[in-house]
Short mmCIF file of C-alpha atoms in Angstrom, two decimals:
data_model
loop_
_atom_site.label_atom_id
_atom_site.label_comp_id
_atom_site.label_asym_id
_atom_site.label_seq_id
_atom_site.Cartn_x
_atom_site.Cartn_y
_atom_site.Cartn_z
CA ARG A 411 8.36 33.29 -22.64
CA THR A 412 5.07 35.18 -22.59
CA ARG A 413 2.83 35.63 -19.61
CA PRO A 414 -0.69 36.99 -19.32
CA THR A 415 -1.02 40.25 -17.49
CA GLY A 416 -2.55 40.30 -14.04
CA ARG A 417 -2.29 38.02 -11.08
CA LEU A 418 -1.26 34.35 -11.41
CA ILE A 419 -2.21 31.73 -8.83
CA TYR A 420 -0.88 28.20 -9.29
CA LEU A 421 -2.43 25.25 -7.44
CA VAL A 422 0.44 22.82 -6.79
CA ALA A 423 -0.91 19.32 -6.18
CA GLU A 424 2.40 17.51 -6.71
CA ASP A 425 5.99 18.13 -7.74
CA GLU A 426 5.55 17.76 -11.48
CA ARG A 427 9.33 17.58 -11.98
CA LEU A 428 9.10 13.99 -10.73
CA LEU A 429 6.84 13.09 -13.66
CA TYR A 430 9.44 13.80 -16.36
CA PRO A 431 13.03 12.79 -17.14
CA ALA A 432 15.50 15.46 -16.10
CA GLY A 433 15.68 18.04 -18.87
CA GLU A 434 14.08 21.19 -20.18
CA GLN A 435 10.62 20.43 -18.80
CA THR A 436 11.92 20.00 -15.27
CA LEU A 437 13.98 23.17 -15.66
CA ARG A 438 10.92 25.17 -16.68
CA ILE A 439 8.84 23.75 -13.83
CA THR A 440 11.54 24.79 -11.36
CA GLU A 441 11.50 28.29 -12.85
CA VAL A 442 7.73 28.53 -12.42
CA LEU A 443 7.85 27.34 -8.82
CA SER A 444 10.67 29.78 -8.08
CA ASP A 445 9.02 32.82 -9.66
CA PRO A 446 8.00 35.19 -6.82
CA ALA A 447 5.40 36.80 -9.10
CA ILE A 448 3.41 33.55 -9.19
CA GLU A 449 1.39 32.81 -6.06
CA LEU A 450 1.54 29.14 -5.13
CA VAL A 451 -1.22 27.28 -3.32
CA VAL A 452 0.34 24.00 -2.19
CA ARG A 453 -1.67 20.90 -1.37
CA THR A 454 -0.36 19.40 1.91
CA GLN A 455 2.40 20.42 4.25
CA ALA A 456 4.39 17.36 3.18
CA LEU A 457 4.60 18.65 -0.40
CA TYR A 458 5.54 22.15 0.78
CA ASP A 459 8.35 20.74 2.95
CA HIS A 460 9.60 18.70 -0.01
CA LEU A 461 9.68 21.77 -2.27
CA LEU A 462 11.69 23.59 0.38
CA ARG A 463 14.19 20.75 0.62
CA SER A 464 14.46 20.60 -3.17
CA GLY A 465 15.89 24.12 -3.22
CA ILE A 466 12.98 26.32 -4.34
CA PRO A 467 14.18 29.76 -3.13
CA ASP A 468 12.19 32.02 -0.83
CA LEU A 469 9.14 29.76 -1.03
CA ALA A 470 7.46 31.24 2.04
CA SER A 471 7.16 34.63 0.34
CA HIS A 472 4.77 33.44 -2.36
CA ALA A 473 3.34 30.09 -1.26
CA ARG A 474 0.46 29.06 1.00
CA VAL A 475 -0.43 25.60 2.21
CA PHE A 476 -3.71 23.79 2.77
CA GLU A 477 -4.72 20.27 3.72
CA PRO A 478 -7.57 18.84 1.63
CA ALA A 479 -10.95 18.18 3.21
CA PHE A 480 -12.91 14.95 2.93
CA PRO A 481 -16.54 15.47 3.95
CA ALA A 482 -18.23 12.52 5.62
CA ALA A 483 -20.32 10.69 3.07
CA GLY A 484 -23.31 9.91 5.27
CA PRO A 485 -24.62 6.65 6.70
CA GLU A 486 -23.01 3.48 5.41
CA VAL A 487 -24.90 0.44 4.24
CA ASP A 488 -23.61 -2.78 5.75
CA SER A 489 -22.23 -5.13 3.13
CA ASP A 490 -23.97 -8.44 2.51
CA SER A 491 -20.71 -10.08 1.41
CA GLY A 492 -20.36 -12.02 4.67
CA ASP A 493 -16.74 -12.58 5.67
CA SER A 494 -15.37 -11.60 2.26
CA ARG A 495 -13.08 -8.59 2.10
CA ARG A 496 -12.15 -6.35 -0.79
CA LEU A 497 -8.76 -5.00 -1.82
CA VAL A 498 -8.73 -2.17 -4.34
CA CYS A 499 -5.66 -0.84 -6.14
CA PHE A 500 -5.86 2.76 -7.36
CA ALA A 501 -3.44 3.31 -10.27
CA SER A 502 -3.35 3.89 -14.02
CA PRO A 503 -0.89 1.86 -16.12
CA ASP A 504 -0.11 4.80 -18.41
CA VAL A 505 0.77 7.17 -15.55
CA PRO A 506 4.37 6.38 -14.53
CA GLY A 507 4.01 8.19 -11.22
CA ASP A 508 1.25 5.80 -10.13
CA LEU A 509 3.72 2.87 -9.95
CA TYR A 510 0.97 0.64 -11.33
CA HIS A 511 3.14 -2.33 -12.20
CA ARG A 512 4.88 -2.32 -8.82
CA ALA A 513 1.50 -2.35 -7.08
CA VAL A 514 0.27 -5.24 -9.24
CA ASP A 515 3.48 -7.19 -8.59
CA ALA A 516 3.13 -6.72 -4.82
CA ILE A 517 -0.51 -7.83 -4.80
CA ASP A 518 0.26 -10.84 -6.97
CA THR A 519 3.15 -11.85 -4.70
CA ALA A 520 0.94 -11.47 -1.64
CA LEU A 521 -1.58 -13.85 -3.23
CA ARG A 522 1.04 -16.40 -4.27
CA THR A 523 2.64 -16.46 -0.82
CA GLY A 524 -0.62 -16.71 1.14
CA VAL A 525 -0.51 -13.22 2.65
CA ILE A 526 -3.85 -12.60 0.97
CA ASP A 527 -6.26 -15.54 1.13
CA PRO A 528 -7.81 -15.86 -2.35
CA ALA A 529 -10.91 -17.45 -0.82
CA GLY A 530 -11.56 -14.47 1.43
CA TRP A 531 -10.71 -11.48 -0.73
CA SER A 532 -11.92 -9.94 -3.99
CA LEU A 533 -9.82 -7.52 -6.03
CA GLY A 534 -10.54 -4.29 -7.85
CA LEU A 535 -8.45 -1.96 -10.01
CA VAL A 536 -9.38 1.71 -10.34
CA GLY A 537 -7.76 3.94 -12.94
CA ASP A 538 -7.60 5.03 -16.57
CA GLY A 539 -6.65 2.80 -19.48
CA LEU A 540 -7.03 -0.44 -17.56
CA GLY A 541 -6.78 -3.82 -19.21
CA PRO A 542 -7.67 -7.28 -17.91
CA VAL A 543 -5.37 -8.56 -15.17
CA THR A 544 -5.26 -12.14 -13.89
CA PHE A 545 -3.50 -12.59 -10.58
CA ALA A 546 -2.23 -15.74 -8.91
CA HIS A 547 -4.84 -18.49 -8.39
CA ASP A 548 -6.54 -17.25 -11.60
CA ILE A 549 -8.13 -14.35 -9.74
CA THR A 550 -9.38 -11.60 -12.02
CA ALA A 551 -9.79 -8.07 -10.77
CA GLU A 552 -12.87 -5.98 -11.34
CA LEU A 553 -11.91 -3.00 -13.52
CA ILE A 554 -13.31 0.41 -12.64
CA GLU A 555 -12.42 3.21 -15.04
CA SER A 556 -11.64 6.37 -13.08
CA PRO A 557 -14.92 7.50 -11.55
CA GLY A 558 -16.14 11.06 -11.56
CA TRP A 559 -15.77 13.16 -8.45
CA GLN A 560 -19.36 12.50 -7.42
CA ASP A 561 -18.67 8.74 -7.31
CA ARG A 562 -15.24 8.72 -5.71
CA ASP A 563 -16.40 8.41 -2.13
CA ALA A 564 -18.54 5.38 -2.92
CA VAL A 565 -15.58 3.69 -4.64
CA ALA A 566 -13.28 4.53 -1.72
CA ARG A 567 -15.76 3.06 0.74
CA SER A 568 -16.04 -0.15 -1.27
CA ALA A 569 -12.50 -1.10 -0.23
CA ASP A 570 -11.47 -2.75 3.00
CA VAL A 571 -7.86 -2.18 1.98
CA GLY A 572 -6.71 0.32 -0.62
CA VAL A 573 -3.32 0.17 -2.34
CA VAL A 574 -2.16 3.59 -3.53
CA LEU A 575 1.47 4.02 -4.51
CA GLY A 576 3.10 7.14 -5.87
CA SER A 577 6.44 8.62 -6.86
CA GLY A 578 5.93 11.84 -4.94
CA PRO A 579 6.39 13.09 -1.38
CA SER A 580 2.73 13.68 -0.59
CA PRO A 581 0.03 10.99 -0.36
CA ARG A 582 -2.20 10.76 -3.42
CA ASP A 583 -5.79 11.93 -3.21
CA TRP A 584 -7.02 8.33 -3.31
CA ALA A 585 -4.83 7.39 -0.34
CA LEU A 586 -6.21 10.18 1.81
CA ARG A 587 -9.78 9.66 0.59
CA VAL A 588 -9.78 5.93 1.40
CA ALA A 589 -8.21 6.57 4.81
CA ALA A 590 -10.69 9.36 5.55
CA HIS A 591 -13.48 6.82 5.20
CA GLY A 592 -11.92 4.58 7.82
CA ARG A 593 -10.38 2.06 5.46
CA ILE A 594 -6.81 0.84 5.57
CA VAL A 595 -4.33 2.15 3.02
CA VAL A 596 -1.04 0.66 1.89
CA THR A 597 1.31 3.21 0.36
CA ASN A 598 5.02 3.73 -0.10
CA ARG A 599 7.51 5.95 1.62
CA PHE A 600 9.24 8.67 -0.37
CA VAL A 601 12.97 9.14 0.03
CA GLY A 602 13.80 12.10 2.24
CA THR A 603 10.37 12.50 3.83
CA ASP A 604 9.26 11.84 7.39
CA SER A 605 6.89 8.88 7.07
CA SER A 606 5.09 9.88 10.28
CA ALA A 607 4.51 13.51 9.29
CA GLY A 608 0.86 14.33 8.84
CA GLN A 609 -0.17 10.77 9.70
CA ARG A 610 -3.94 10.45 9.52
CA GLY A 611 -6.19 7.46 9.52
CA ARG A 612 -4.75 3.98 9.18
CA ILE A 613 -2.10 4.34 6.53
CA VAL A 614 0.54 1.61 6.38
CA ARG A 615 3.73 2.88 4.78
CA ALA A 616 6.57 0.75 3.45
CA ASP A 617 9.61 1.02 1.24
CA CYS A 618 8.81 0.50 -2.42
CA ASP A 619 10.46 -2.87 -2.98
CA VAL A 620 8.06 -5.78 -3.44
CA LYS A 621 9.11 -7.56 -0.25
CA ALA A 622 8.42 -4.48 1.89
CA LEU A 623 5.07 -3.85 0.21
CA VAL A 624 4.02 -7.46 0.78
CA GLY A 625 4.86 -6.96 4.45
CA ALA A 626 2.66 -3.86 4.50
CA LEU A 627 -0.14 -5.85 2.86
CA ARG A 628 0.22 -8.49 5.58
CA GLU A 629 -0.24 -5.79 8.23
CA ALA A 630 -3.20 -4.31 6.37
CA VAL A 631 -4.93 -7.69 6.06
CA VAL A 632 -4.64 -8.21 9.82
CA LEU A 633 -6.06 -4.75 10.52
CA ALA A 634 -8.93 -5.22 8.08
CA SER A 635 -9.83 -8.57 9.61
CA ASP A 636 -10.21 -7.15 13.12
CA PRO A 637 -13.84 -6.04 13.64
CA ALA A 638 -12.82 -4.05 16.72
CA GLY A 639 -10.54 -1.93 14.57
CA GLN A 640 -13.07 -1.00 11.92
CA ARG A 641 -13.87 2.70 11.57
CA ARG A 642 -16.57 4.71 9.90
CA ASP A 643 -16.35 8.21 8.47
CA GLY A 644 -17.14 10.13 11.62
CA GLU A 645 -14.77 8.06 13.76
CA VAL A 646 -11.60 8.83 11.80
CA GLU A 647 -9.51 11.56 13.38
CA GLY A 648 -7.15 13.96 11.65
CA PHE A 649 -9.24 14.86 8.59
CA GLU A 650 -10.95 18.17 8.02
CA ARG A 651 -14.52 17.57 6.87
CA ASP A 652 -15.44 21.06 5.70
CA TRP A 653 -13.77 22.56 2.63
CA ARG A 654 -14.79 26.02 3.76
CA VAL A 655 -12.63 25.56 6.86
CA ALA A 656 -9.77 23.78 5.05
CA PHE A 657 -9.45 26.48 2.41
CA ALA A 658 -10.40 29.53 4.49
CA GLN A 659 -6.90 30.89 5.14
CA VAL A 660 -5.86 30.41 1.52
CA LEU A 661 -8.97 32.17 0.24
CA ASP A 662 -8.50 35.05 2.66
CA ALA A 663 -4.93 35.46 1.49
CA VAL A 664 -5.51 35.30 -2.25
CA GLN A 665 -8.66 37.44 -2.15
CA GLY A 666 -6.86 40.10 -0.16
CA PRO A 667 -8.40 42.81 2.00
#
């Protein structure tokens, strides 16, 4: 194995070992995460705690943690869609860790069983490599190929409820982004994690079986239908809004004296 000379800093956004079948790739990822000569910058305390539990040795000696920031996006324009609500699923079918098919199954079941009223909700799918999807009651979802970073906040704010599943211990960026804008998020629990740790915004967590996810969608629909419970960017607690603040300690540490 060759390595470039000089200092190495690795931004760890997820446990990439969960993206591959157990084998040589997962072995090499473990070796990288365990190498004390590589400085790790870990996105979210939940991911750091998971890496500790997974057996990465002496992690504290070469890892630093930050929580991502989600700047407020400015004044919102009231929708002219009347009483209609919008549910948006954020997942790519070709990314196994996104649990795309499980999310689609849960939404379809919620429509078939009346948890989601087809007359009162529209559907959107956001991701890469999307194809046409027809849900129960012949409802077709609007397809939005993964937007650029400059458009992500607008897409997040277009949802009343966002569905963001994942096979990792830390919430996906879309889950946090949608919640930071005051919308309701349905996501799944990860085995071995504290579902209440780092709770921010209105995130409804459930086990990853379809029945449990449909129950979470039922709760989300009730929350989204309550005008008194609606939030806007500046009213959502628990999110840092300034990246300079969120990343300050990490930058101080990696830049050195």
